[in-house]
Each structure stands twice: as C-alpha cells, then as structure tokens.
Amino acid sequence: MSILSFTALTKSLPGGRTLFADVSADIEEPQSVALLAPSGQGKSTLLRLLALLDEPSGGEVRLDGKPAAVWHPQAWRRRAAYVAQQAVMLPGTIAHNVGAFSRLHGAPFDRDRAAKLMDAAGLAATDWEKDAAELSGGEKQRVALVRSLMARPAVLLLDEATASLDEHSKLAVEGLLADALAAERTTLVWVTHDLEQARRVGSRVWFLAGGGLADSEAEAFFREPPSEAAERFLKRGGTEAVPP
Ligand SMILES: Nc1ncnc2c1ncn2[C@@H]1O[C@H](COP(=O)(O)OP(=O)(O)O)[C@@H](O)[C@H]1O
Ligand SMILES: [Mg+2]
C-alpha cells in the first residue's frame, strides 16, 4: 500500500531552468526519509509539491494511492502536512496555536496530548497563555511542529525543521518525531543539510542532484554513495555549499 508517491515528476522554473525531471519514488510503509541535496537543487520545491503547495510541470503525486486531482487540497494537506522552515504563528496565544487543528475541525481539544507533545519538544516550562509572537524562532518552530502533530498527519514534510534549534532542542525534536513514527506511524520526510541528523533519523535517503533523484537505503547511501555528486556532497559534509 502506497502512502505517498510521485511518478515522473518534473519542475521547470519560469525562466526555463529545470530543477528536476522525471523523478519518482514511493513510500510504501511508514518510515523516515532524509531528503538531501546541495543548496538550490529543489528540496523545498519538491517538498512543496508533495504538499500540493506548488504545481509540477509534469508527472504526478499520489497520496494513499490516489492522485492529487481527486483530493480536496485541504484534506491532502491535513494528511501530508508541510512544516515550513520559517514557522508562522497564528495571531494569539500559544494555546490558540496548539489548538488550531481541533478548532478548525470542531474536534475536542486533547489538552493532555498537547501537553505531552510540548514536554517532548522541550517546551514544558512555556506558559501557554503567552502571545505566540513573543516566542523565539526556535520556540516557534517547535510550537509549529506540535500544532502539526495534533492533527495526526500520516506524513510530515519537514523543511529544515530543526535549523534554528540548539543541539539540545534539536535532539528533543528528533525524539518527538521518532515517537510520532513509532506510535502514530507518521511518515517523516526530512529536508536537512545536517548530515549527522540525516544519519540519525533517515532510514532512506532521497538525494537530489543534477536534476535527478537517487532513492537509497540510508545505510547504503552513506556507505557507498550512489553517484559522484553524492560522494562529493558527503565529502563536503553536506554543508550548504553553492553548486556550480
Ligand atoms: N516558483 C519559483 N519561481 C522561480 N524560481 C523558483 C521558484 N521556486 C523555486 N525557485 C528557485 O529554484 C531553486 C531551488 O529552490 P529550492 O527548492 O528552494 O531549493 P533548496 O531547498 O534545495 O535549496 C532556487 O534557485 C529558487 O530560487
Ligand atoms: Mg530549501
């Protein structure tokens, strides 16, 4: 049973540059995928295509085996939730943000679950009545994650979701998301430029370079990179070096 898949996906930019062409992958069971690429190769774009926040130039994306066209975009995004690199808070308190999903869907707010997630995100001491706008970037990012997890998505599309976190909070978030995978069977797609993180969290690696995508088992990717581009990328330590 396919959870999330894409076939022959192509994205060309208005100026004519093709970011990637004919890329395909299929996530058949809940797992954690690290999406790696040098900067500017289209990681965020691919993630946004998978959240129906952008349109492909060709090819198809499917969720639960069903093409995007048969889904209501909002239902799709609830099931395959995109977590942006720059977390955006709704105006109002932290409680208001964390409860956004249940308000939107008229579901009861599960305060215990929210508290557990906040604790696991390292936000146990945070006052929920505080204005969300007062939070630091890293705190916003974690509140945004908790907000997404409250909806119990089948897939979380994480765009550098830990980029503004200190080491301690980053590990807390990795733990929180590992729990979501183990307990809720939430598939995780992590865009990260942090190779150590990719090694820790990824069971598969999607490596995007030169317009193509290599889908590897993570251990194999790091042991025997699938291309020269991947080898160079690993040698550079996966830093956001500018590609030629
Ligand atoms: N809608 C768009 N219009 C024009 N350029 C875009 C658009 N979306 C992405 N790009 C460009 O495509 C390139 C890849 O972007 P992005 O997906 O953000 O890469 P990455 O996340 O791997 O760094 C960048 O040069 C970006 O400016
Ligand atoms: Mg990006």
XYZ file of N, CA and C and ligand atoms in Angstrom:
760
model
N 0.860 -1.205 0.000
C 0.000 0.000 0.000
C 0.886 1.242 0.000
N 0.659 2.065 -0.974
C 1.495 3.251 -1.088
C 0.946 4.369 -0.202
N 1.807 4.995 0.565
C 1.395 6.138 1.386
C 1.520 7.408 0.553
N 2.729 7.648 0.110
C 2.996 8.849 -0.689
C 3.910 8.446 -1.835
N 3.555 8.856 -3.038
C 4.410 8.518 -4.173
C 4.398 9.637 -5.194
N 5.425 9.674 -6.005
C 5.420 10.566 -7.155
C 6.081 9.856 -8.317
N 5.577 10.189 -9.490
C 5.998 9.494 -10.703
C 6.342 10.518 -11.774
N 7.523 10.365 -12.350
C 7.954 11.208 -13.482
C 7.741 12.691 -13.199
N 8.031 13.063 -11.963
C 7.779 14.444 -11.543
C 8.866 15.373 -12.112
N 8.402 16.456 -12.707
C 9.305 17.433 -13.312
C 8.918 18.814 -12.819
N 9.930 19.636 -12.520
C 9.645 21.017 -12.169
C 10.585 21.941 -12.930
N 9.997 22.730 -13.800
C 10.756 23.745 -14.516
C 10.372 25.098 -13.960
N 11.335 25.997 -13.940
C 11.085 27.338 -13.406
C 10.690 28.271 -14.542
N 10.037 29.345 -14.197
C 9.582 30.290 -15.221
C 10.691 30.705 -16.207
N 11.913 30.902 -15.743
C 12.993 31.306 -16.640
C 13.452 30.215 -17.590
N 12.966 28.986 -17.420
C 13.351 27.906 -18.310
C 14.233 26.849 -17.664
N 14.832 27.173 -16.514
C 15.682 26.188 -15.837
C 14.827 25.036 -15.305
N 15.310 23.821 -15.523
C 14.619 22.660 -14.968
C 15.298 22.271 -13.670
N 14.528 22.299 -12.579
C 15.093 21.941 -11.271
C 15.347 20.446 -11.184
N 14.304 19.680 -11.541
C 14.464 18.221 -11.613
C 13.479 17.693 -12.650
N 13.814 16.539 -13.222
C 12.990 15.998 -14.299
C 12.799 14.503 -14.102
N 11.569 14.064 -14.269
C 11.286 12.625 -14.284
C 11.704 11.906 -13.013
N 11.515 12.537 -11.869
C 11.917 11.859 -10.637
C 10.725 11.102 -10.043
N 11.031 9.941 -9.480
C 9.982 9.077 -8.938
C 10.434 8.460 -7.627
N 9.497 8.234 -6.745
C 9.752 7.478 -5.509
C 8.408 7.075 -4.931
N 8.454 6.060 -4.081
C 7.213 5.549 -3.494
C 7.501 5.168 -2.046
N 6.739 5.736 -1.137
C 6.859 5.360 0.280
C 5.739 4.368 0.566
N 6.116 3.130 0.804
C 5.111 2.074 0.910
C 4.728 1.742 2.329
N 5.573 2.147 3.268
C 5.212 1.928 4.666
C 5.784 3.057 5.493
N 5.224 3.307 6.679
C 5.697 4.430 7.482
C 7.201 4.328 7.730
N 7.885 5.409 7.469
C 9.331 5.419 7.641
C 9.834 6.852 7.663
N 11.129 6.981 7.819
C 11.739 8.296 7.907
C 12.725 8.454 6.755
N 12.460 9.438 5.903
C 13.277 9.669 4.714
C 14.037 10.979 4.890
N 15.340 10.939 4.654
C 16.110 12.185 4.646
C 16.239 12.637 3.199
N 15.773 13.851 2.910
C 15.880 14.416 1.562
C 17.080 15.355 1.544
N 18.115 14.926 0.825
C 19.386 15.650 0.838
C 19.711 16.173 -0.552
N 20.368 17.301 -0.591
C 20.821 17.871 -1.861
C 21.654 19.091 -1.562
N 22.565 19.410 -2.467
C 23.225 20.702 -2.344
C 22.171 21.803 -2.392
N 22.531 22.957 -1.881
C 21.597 24.078 -1.849
C 21.125 24.442 -3.257
N 19.860 24.811 -3.383
C 19.335 25.291 -4.657
C 18.936 24.213 -5.637
N 18.958 22.945 -5.208
C 18.619 21.851 -6.129
C 17.134 21.521 -6.146
N 16.373 22.157 -5.259
C 14.926 21.949 -5.325
C 14.327 21.138 -4.188
N 15.020 21.048 -3.057
C 14.472 20.288 -1.918
C 13.147 20.893 -1.450
N 13.173 22.193 -1.213
C 11.945 22.847 -0.726
C 10.845 22.749 -1.767
N 11.228 22.903 -3.028
C 10.238 22.824 -4.103
C 9.597 21.435 -4.147
N 10.417 20.400 -4.052
C 9.869 19.040 -4.067
C 8.931 18.838 -2.876
N 9.353 19.305 -1.716
C 8.521 19.157 -0.528
C 7.185 19.881 -0.701
N 7.256 21.071 -1.300
C 6.023 21.844 -1.520
C 5.125 21.169 -2.560
N 5.722 20.522 -3.535
C 4.915 19.759 -4.499
C 4.195 18.609 -3.796
N 4.897 17.999 -2.827
C 4.309 16.868 -2.111
C 3.200 17.318 -1.161
N 3.172 18.622 -0.855
C 2.110 19.172 -0.005
C 1.052 19.893 -0.836
N 1.143 19.767 -2.146
C 0.228 20.478 -3.069
C 0.260 21.984 -2.855
N 1.419 22.493 -2.506
C 1.570 23.943 -2.343
C 2.207 24.556 -3.585
N 2.520 23.700 -4.541
C 3.098 24.150 -5.796
C 2.682 23.124 -6.848
N 2.761 23.506 -8.109
C 2.307 22.612 -9.169
C 3.490 22.089 -9.968
N 3.491 20.792 -10.266
C 4.579 20.262 -11.091
C 4.424 20.694 -12.550
N 5.542 20.675 -13.290
C 5.464 20.935 -14.729
C 5.081 19.660 -15.457
N 5.289 18.533 -14.786
C 4.914 17.253 -15.370
C 4.929 16.198 -14.289
N 4.254 15.097 -14.553
C 4.254 13.997 -13.606
C 3.136 14.101 -12.594
N 3.174 13.224 -11.632
C 2.030 13.061 -10.758
C 2.448 12.730 -9.331
N 1.672 13.249 -8.378
C 1.876 12.935 -6.966
C 0.636 12.189 -6.482
N 0.852 11.173 -5.663
C -0.284 10.421 -5.116
C -0.159 10.279 -3.605
N -1.296 10.333 -2.949
C -1.357 10.109 -1.503
C -2.363 8.995 -1.280
N -1.980 8.000 -0.497
C -2.823 6.809 -0.306
C -3.199 6.194 -1.657
N -2.306 6.305 -2.617
C -2.539 5.711 -3.929
C -3.461 6.522 -4.830
N -3.954 7.655 -4.305
C -4.919 8.436 -5.095
C -4.295 9.731 -5.602
N -4.477 10.041 -6.875
C -3.846 11.225 -7.440
C -4.384 12.512 -6.816
N -3.558 13.539 -6.863
C -3.903 14.818 -6.242
C -5.263 15.325 -6.710
N -5.574 15.082 -7.989
C -6.801 15.641 -8.568
C -8.070 15.182 -7.853
N -8.043 13.999 -7.230
C -9.268 13.521 -6.586
C -9.358 13.964 -5.122
N -8.320 14.637 -4.644
C -8.317 15.084 -3.243
C -8.780 16.533 -3.143
N -9.422 16.827 -2.048
C -9.577 18.226 -1.681
C -8.221 18.667 -1.129
N -7.650 19.748 -1.662
C -6.303 20.136 -1.232
C -6.153 20.236 0.294
N -7.182 20.731 0.960
C -7.080 20.850 2.417
C -7.005 19.488 3.106
N -7.771 18.536 2.567
C -7.747 17.178 3.136
C -6.371 16.557 2.911
N -5.815 16.792 1.741
C -4.464 16.319 1.425
C -3.468 16.910 2.421
N -3.525 18.215 2.610
C -2.529 18.877 3.471
C -2.689 18.527 4.941
N -3.871 18.091 5.301
C -4.063 17.621 6.672
C -3.379 16.273 6.836
N -3.410 15.478 5.787
C -2.842 14.132 5.850
C -1.329 14.140 5.563
N -0.919 15.069 4.718
C 0.512 15.217 4.404
C 0.874 16.671 4.707
N 1.254 16.913 5.951
C 1.403 18.281 6.447
C 2.818 18.804 6.217
N 2.870 20.008 5.704
C 4.147 20.667 5.422
C 4.529 21.551 6.609
N 5.746 21.405 7.084
C 6.227 22.257 8.170
C 7.324 23.150 7.593
N 7.010 24.428 7.485
C 7.900 25.368 6.801
C 9.164 25.629 7.607
N 10.177 26.053 6.886
C 11.463 26.378 7.510
C 11.296 27.546 8.488
N 10.527 28.539 8.073
C 10.229 29.664 8.962
C 8.815 29.478 9.500
N 8.727 29.073 10.768
C 7.409 28.800 11.339
C 6.580 30.080 11.387
N 5.341 29.951 10.994
C 4.433 31.101 11.052
C 3.405 30.838 12.150
N 3.352 31.737 13.118
C 2.382 31.604 14.198
C 1.084 32.315 13.826
N -0.031 31.722 14.216
C -1.303 32.427 14.104
C -1.313 33.527 15.161
N -1.980 34.627 14.893
C -2.065 35.670 15.921
C -2.753 35.094 17.165
N -2.229 35.430 18.332
C -2.847 34.923 19.563
C -1.857 34.158 20.409
N -2.397 33.438 21.373
C -1.536 32.761 22.346
C -0.970 31.456 21.785
N -0.064 30.882 22.562
C 0.478 29.566 22.228
C -0.659 28.530 22.258
N -1.504 28.620 23.274
C -2.642 27.690 23.378
C -3.519 27.768 22.123
N -3.733 28.975 21.654
C -4.532 29.198 20.452
C -3.890 28.492 19.251
N -2.571 28.569 19.161
C -1.849 27.928 18.066
C -1.911 26.405 18.164
N -1.666 25.902 19.368
C -1.628 24.449 19.551
C -3.020 23.843 19.331
N -4.043 24.632 19.598
C -5.416 24.132 19.445
C -6.022 24.405 18.082
N -5.198 24.920 17.161
C -5.736 25.359 15.865
C -6.461 24.234 15.128
N -5.887 23.039 15.164
C -6.474 21.944 14.389
C -7.869 21.567 14.910
N -7.984 21.413 16.231
C -9.280 20.994 16.765
C -10.333 22.087 16.541
N -9.924 23.355 16.652
C -10.870 24.444 16.370
C -11.363 24.378 14.935
N -10.412 24.170 14.040
C -10.731 24.147 12.615
C -11.708 23.024 12.279
N -11.588 21.915 12.994
C -12.385 20.753 12.632
C -13.453 20.421 13.654
N -13.667 21.336 14.564
C -14.715 21.122 15.552
C -14.498 19.888 16.402
N -13.244 19.472 16.533
C -12.932 18.294 17.348
C -12.572 18.762 18.764
N -12.800 17.915 19.761
C -12.410 18.322 21.117
C -10.899 18.489 21.198
N -10.459 19.453 21.988
C -9.026 19.711 22.125
C -8.449 18.754 23.159
N -7.504 17.947 22.747
C -6.875 16.968 23.630
C -5.695 17.638 24.344
N -6.000 18.230 25.492
C -5.003 19.023 26.205
C -3.850 18.153 26.736
N -4.181 16.935 27.158
C -3.137 16.039 27.680
C -2.108 15.717 26.599
N -2.648 15.424 25.431
C -1.747 15.093 24.325
C -0.896 16.316 23.948
N -1.525 17.478 23.911
C -0.784 18.699 23.597
C 0.324 18.917 24.626
N -0.012 18.693 25.897
C 0.988 18.899 26.967
C 2.142 17.910 26.812
N 1.819 16.674 26.467
C 2.878 15.667 26.275
C 3.800 16.065 25.130
N 3.186 16.530 24.038
C 3.993 16.926 22.873
C 4.849 18.149 23.206
N 4.270 19.101 23.911
C 5.032 20.297 24.304
C 6.212 19.886 25.197
N 5.959 19.003 26.141
C 7.042 18.497 27.008
C 8.144 17.872 26.169
N 7.720 16.985 25.253
C 8.699 16.254 24.450
C 9.486 17.197 23.548
N 8.871 18.324 23.188
C 9.560 19.307 22.343
C 10.462 20.222 23.171
N 10.527 19.961 24.480
C 11.368 20.789 25.340
C 10.716 22.114 25.708
N 9.380 22.143 25.643
C 8.653 23.383 25.932
C 7.764 23.234 27.166
N 8.174 22.349 28.063
C 7.349 22.075 29.246
C 7.130 23.332 30.082
N 8.142 24.181 30.138
C 8.067 25.340 31.035
C 7.396 26.552 30.391
N 6.969 26.391 29.142
C 6.409 27.545 28.435
C 4.970 27.822 28.872
N 4.685 29.079 29.151
C 3.340 29.499 29.542
C 2.457 29.579 28.294
N 1.405 28.761 28.251
C 0.557 28.661 27.066
C -0.241 29.926 26.809
N -0.337 30.768 27.823
C -1.128 31.993 27.642
C -0.296 33.144 27.094
N 0.976 32.842 26.894
C 1.861 33.844 26.321
C 1.514 34.077 24.843
N 1.711 35.311 24.385
C 1.493 35.633 22.978
C 2.533 34.881 22.132
N 2.075 34.147 21.133
C 2.996 33.337 20.320
C 4.025 34.210 19.597
N 3.663 35.461 19.343
C 4.585 36.366 18.643
C 5.839 36.652 19.478
N 5.753 36.420 20.784
C 6.901 36.713 21.656
C 7.922 35.583 21.698
N 7.581 34.455 21.094
C 8.497 33.314 21.145
C 9.721 33.553 20.268
N 10.801 32.886 20.613
C 11.995 32.925 19.750
C 11.722 32.092 18.500
N 12.573 32.233 17.498
C 12.416 31.460 16.255
C 12.374 29.966 16.524
N 13.270 29.500 17.382
C 13.345 28.074 17.687
C 12.113 27.583 18.430
N 11.583 28.437 19.313
C 10.356 28.064 20.039
C 9.171 28.023 19.091
N 9.112 28.993 18.192
C 8.028 28.990 17.194
C 8.075 27.717 16.364
N 9.264 27.340 15.969
C 9.412 26.159 15.138
C 8.871 24.922 15.866
N 9.155 24.847 17.171
C 8.695 23.681 17.931
C 7.189 23.736 18.181
N 6.658 24.930 18.426
C 5.202 25.061 18.591
C 4.501 24.689 17.277
N 5.085 25.105 16.155
C 4.504 24.768 14.850
C 4.485 23.253 14.648
N 5.527 22.586 15.104
C 5.571 21.127 14.990
C 4.504 20.467 15.844
N 4.378 20.940 17.080
C 3.348 20.402 17.972
C 1.970 20.630 17.346
N 1.763 21.830 16.820
C 0.498 22.172 16.163
C 0.205 21.175 15.030
N 1.211 20.870 14.219
C 1.029 19.904 13.127
C 0.746 18.504 13.659
N 1.492 18.099 14.684
C 1.325 16.732 15.201
C -0.052 16.524 15.817
N -0.658 17.589 16.327
C -2.003 17.483 16.913
C -3.021 16.982 15.895
N -2.748 17.200 14.613
C -3.665 16.747 13.562
C -3.426 15.287 13.180
N -2.443 14.653 13.792
C -2.085 13.264 13.486
C -1.955 13.025 11.981
N -1.066 13.762 11.330
C -0.903 13.552 9.887
C -0.287 12.180 9.603
N -0.542 11.652 8.435
C 0.095 10.399 8.021
C 1.526 10.658 7.566
N 1.754 11.889 7.079
C 3.071 12.266 6.569
C 3.401 13.666 7.072
N 4.616 13.844 7.549
C 5.095 15.185 7.899
C 6.235 15.533 6.954
N 6.067 16.650 6.263
C 7.068 17.121 5.313
C 7.831 18.250 5.990
N 9.042 17.949 6.403
C 9.777 18.834 7.304
C 10.874 19.583 6.554
N 10.696 20.873 6.372
C 11.691 21.655 5.638
C 12.659 22.319 6.611
N 13.800 21.675 6.808
C 14.808 22.201 7.746
C 14.162 22.548 9.083
N 13.355 21.619 9.576
C 12.518 21.909 10.743
C 13.316 22.131 12.023
N 14.567 21.757 12.022
C 15.355 21.963 13.247
C 16.491 22.954 13.017
N 16.423 23.671 11.905
C 17.563 24.527 11.528
C 17.851 25.640 12.542
N 16.807 26.151 13.207
C 17.114 27.241 14.141
C 17.133 26.772 15.599
N 17.367 25.481 15.791
C 17.369 24.954 17.162
C 18.787 24.677 17.653
N 18.979 24.861 18.959
C 20.262 24.467 19.548
C 20.302 22.933 19.606
N 21.483 22.404 19.865
C 21.698 20.962 19.806
C 20.697 20.201 20.698
N 20.489 20.718 21.887
C 19.608 20.042 22.848
C 18.168 19.971 22.320
N 17.659 21.106 21.845
C 16.285 21.140 21.333
C 16.150 20.304 20.068
N 17.212 20.335 19.264
C 17.202 19.549 18.028
C 17.029 18.060 18.340
N 17.770 17.591 19.337
C 17.668 16.175 19.699
C 16.293 15.878 20.302
N 15.745 16.845 21.043
C 14.400 16.664 21.608
C 13.391 16.495 20.474
N 13.502 17.342 19.458
C 12.570 17.267 18.326
C 12.753 15.955 17.552
N 13.994 15.531 17.386
C 14.219 14.245 16.715
C 13.544 13.114 17.491
N 13.609 13.193 18.817
C 12.963 12.186 19.657
C 11.447 12.238 19.529
N 10.929 13.452 19.552
C 9.487 13.662 19.411
C 8.981 13.059 18.100
N 9.732 13.285 17.030
C 9.302 12.800 15.718
C 9.521 11.292 15.584
N 10.565 10.780 16.227
C 10.755 9.328 16.236
C 9.577 8.667 16.951
N 9.094 9.298 18.022
C 7.919 8.784 18.729
C 6.691 8.813 17.832
N 6.541 9.893 17.050
C 5.386 10.001 16.158
C 5.414 8.864 15.136
N 6.604 8.553 14.634
C 6.736 7.443 13.684
C 6.406 6.113 14.370
N 6.950 5.917 15.580
C 6.749 4.641 16.273
C 5.307 4.482 16.750
N 4.745 5.532 17.330
C 3.440 5.397 17.979
C 2.277 5.681 17.035
N 2.465 6.634 16.127
C 1.356 7.043 15.258
C 1.564 6.610 13.810
N 2.710 5.997 13.556
C 3.045 5.571 12.193
C 3.101 6.768 11.234
N 3.604 7.869 11.741
C 3.737 9.070 10.922
C 5.005 8.984 10.079
N 4.826 8.991 8.772
C 5.978 9.019 7.870
C 6.614 10.392 7.919
N 7.938 10.419 7.942
C 8.665 11.687 8.043
C 9.532 11.869 6.801
N 9.432 13.023 6.185
C 10.360 13.370 5.109
C 11.111 14.612 5.574
N 12.390 14.432 5.861
C 13.204 15.499 6.441
C 14.090 16.121 5.373
N 13.862 17.368 5.065
C 14.894 18.114 4.353
C 15.867 18.609 5.402
N 17.117 18.244 5.248
C 18.105 18.713 6.210
C 19.440 18.881 5.504
N 20.223 19.844 5.952
C 21.580 19.915 5.425
C 22.557 19.412 6.472
N 21.994 18.848 7.533
C 22.780 18.366 8.662
C 22.969 16.853 8.485
N 24.159 16.492 8.010
C 24.399 15.078 7.695
C 24.330 14.188 8.918
N 24.761 14.725 10.059
C 24.690 13.920 11.283
C 23.229 13.609 11.604
N 22.389 14.620 11.400
C 20.961 14.398 11.620
C 20.415 13.373 10.621
N 20.803 13.517 9.370
C 20.324 12.567 8.352
C 20.716 11.137 8.727
N 21.932 10.985 9.229
C 22.370 9.645 9.651
C 21.553 9.134 10.821
N 21.225 10.053 11.729
C 20.459 9.633 12.915
C 19.027 9.271 12.555
N 18.394 10.081 11.703
C 16.942 9.939 11.544
C 16.510 9.183 10.292
N 17.362 9.116 9.274
C 16.890 8.588 7.991
C 16.993 7.072 7.908
N 15.934 6.412 7.468
C 16.085 5.004 7.111
C 16.268 4.898 5.598
N 15.772 5.895 4.866
C 16.086 6.025 3.445
C 16.650 7.404 3.198
N 17.348 7.538 2.086
C 17.818 8.853 1.652
C 17.337 9.080 0.228
N 16.746 10.245 0.010
C 16.493 10.730 -1.348
C 17.528 11.791 -1.599
N 18.366 11.551 -2.596
C 19.411 12.528 -2.907
C 19.092 13.168 -4.253
N 18.980 14.485 -4.211
C 18.579 15.255 -5.384
C 19.811 16.003 -5.892
N 20.194 15.728 -7.144
C 21.328 16.464 -7.729
C 21.283 16.306 -9.237
N 21.710 17.334 -9.922
C 21.772 17.283 -11.375
C 20.425 16.982 -12.010
N 19.347 17.353 -11.331
C 18.020 17.167 -11.909
C 17.422 15.796 -11.692
N 18.191 14.889 -11.051
C 17.669 13.545 -10.816
C 17.571 13.242 -9.328
N 16.876 12.176 -9.006
C 16.732 11.784 -7.612
C 17.161 10.330 -7.434
N 18.093 10.109 -6.498
C 18.503 8.745 -6.175
C 17.850 8.365 -4.852
N 17.161 7.253 -4.863
C 16.455 6.758 -3.679
C 17.249 5.564 -3.154
N 17.835 5.714 -1.954
C 18.673 4.639 -1.425
C 18.273 4.306 0.003
N 18.617 3.119 0.388
C 18.546 2.765 1.792
C 19.630 3.611 2.466
N 19.334 4.190 3.643
C 20.239 5.189 4.225
C 21.640 4.627 4.475
N 21.676 3.454 5.055
C 22.968 2.869 5.396
C 23.815 2.714 4.119
N 23.178 2.274 3.046
C 23.880 2.099 1.764
C 24.319 3.441 1.192
N 23.478 4.457 1.330
C 23.825 5.785 0.801
C 25.120 6.292 1.427
N 25.219 6.149 2.737
C 26.411 6.675 3.418
C 27.625 5.771 3.213
N 27.393 4.483 3.098
C 28.497 3.542 2.916
C 29.042 3.639 1.495
N 28.121 3.684 0.535
C 28.515 3.643 -0.873
C 27.645 4.617 -1.649
N 28.023 5.906 -1.648
C 27.180 6.927 -2.284
C 26.840 6.544 -3.724
N 25.586 6.777 -4.141
C 25.096 6.271 -5.420
C 25.629 7.017 -6.644
N 26.319 8.139 -6.438
C 26.831 8.878 -7.589
C 28.036 9.695 -7.148
N 28.749 10.222 -8.143
C 29.880 11.095 -7.800
C 29.389 12.347 -7.096
N 28.232 12.839 -7.516
C 27.676 14.038 -6.880
C 27.402 13.762 -5.399
N 26.884 12.578 -5.123
C 26.590 12.219 -3.732
C 27.882 12.076 -2.932
N 28.879 11.511 -3.580
C 30.169 11.333 -2.916
C 30.779 12.693 -2.565
N 30.731 13.620 -3.549
C 31.249 14.978 -3.298
C 30.476 15.660 -2.181
N 29.170 15.472 -2.226
C 28.294 16.079 -1.219
C 28.674 15.577 0.183
N 28.896 14.278 0.292
C 29.254 13.709 1.595
C 30.642 14.184 2.026
N 31.563 14.274 1.073
C 32.928 14.728 1.398
C 32.917 16.155 1.924
N 32.036 16.977 1.324
C 31.929 18.368 1.785
C 31.225 18.471 3.122
N 30.684 17.350 3.594
C 29.981 17.363 4.873
C 28.564 17.855 4.750
N 28.044 17.886 3.511
C 26.645 18.240 3.316
C 26.327 19.684 3.610
N 27.343 20.498 3.743
C 27.063 21.901 4.043
C 26.408 22.559 2.834
N 25.812 23.692 3.074
C 25.059 24.374 2.026
C 26.011 25.061 1.038
N 26.943 24.317 0.516
C 27.851 24.879 -0.479
C 27.084 25.157 -1.750
N 27.448 26.205 -2.430
C 26.745 26.596 -3.650
C 27.181 25.692 -4.787
N 26.224 25.069 -5.481
C 26.584 24.194 -6.592
C 27.073 25.014 -7.789
N 27.782 24.373 -8.746
C 28.282 25.121 -9.898
C 27.141 25.710 -10.724
N 8.270 29.464 -8.162
C 9.545 29.730 -8.421
N 9.884 30.680 -9.316
C 11.168 30.946 -9.591
N 12.196 30.331 -9.011
C 11.940 29.394 -8.111
C 10.596 29.029 -7.748
N 10.656 28.061 -6.826
C 11.968 27.813 -6.609
N 12.733 28.602 -7.369
C 14.207 28.575 -7.453
O 14.587 27.225 -7.567
C 15.799 26.971 -6.904
C 15.647 25.854 -5.941
O 14.872 26.266 -4.878
P 14.582 25.389 -3.575
O 13.556 24.386 -3.884
O 14.280 26.363 -2.514
O 15.979 24.657 -3.325
P 16.607 24.073 -1.995
O 15.514 23.963 -0.979
O 17.190 22.756 -2.400
O 17.693 25.000 -1.580
C 16.202 28.277 -6.266
O 17.149 28.883 -7.117
C 14.903 29.060 -6.229
O 15.154 30.437 -6.286
Mg 15.166 24.846 0.864
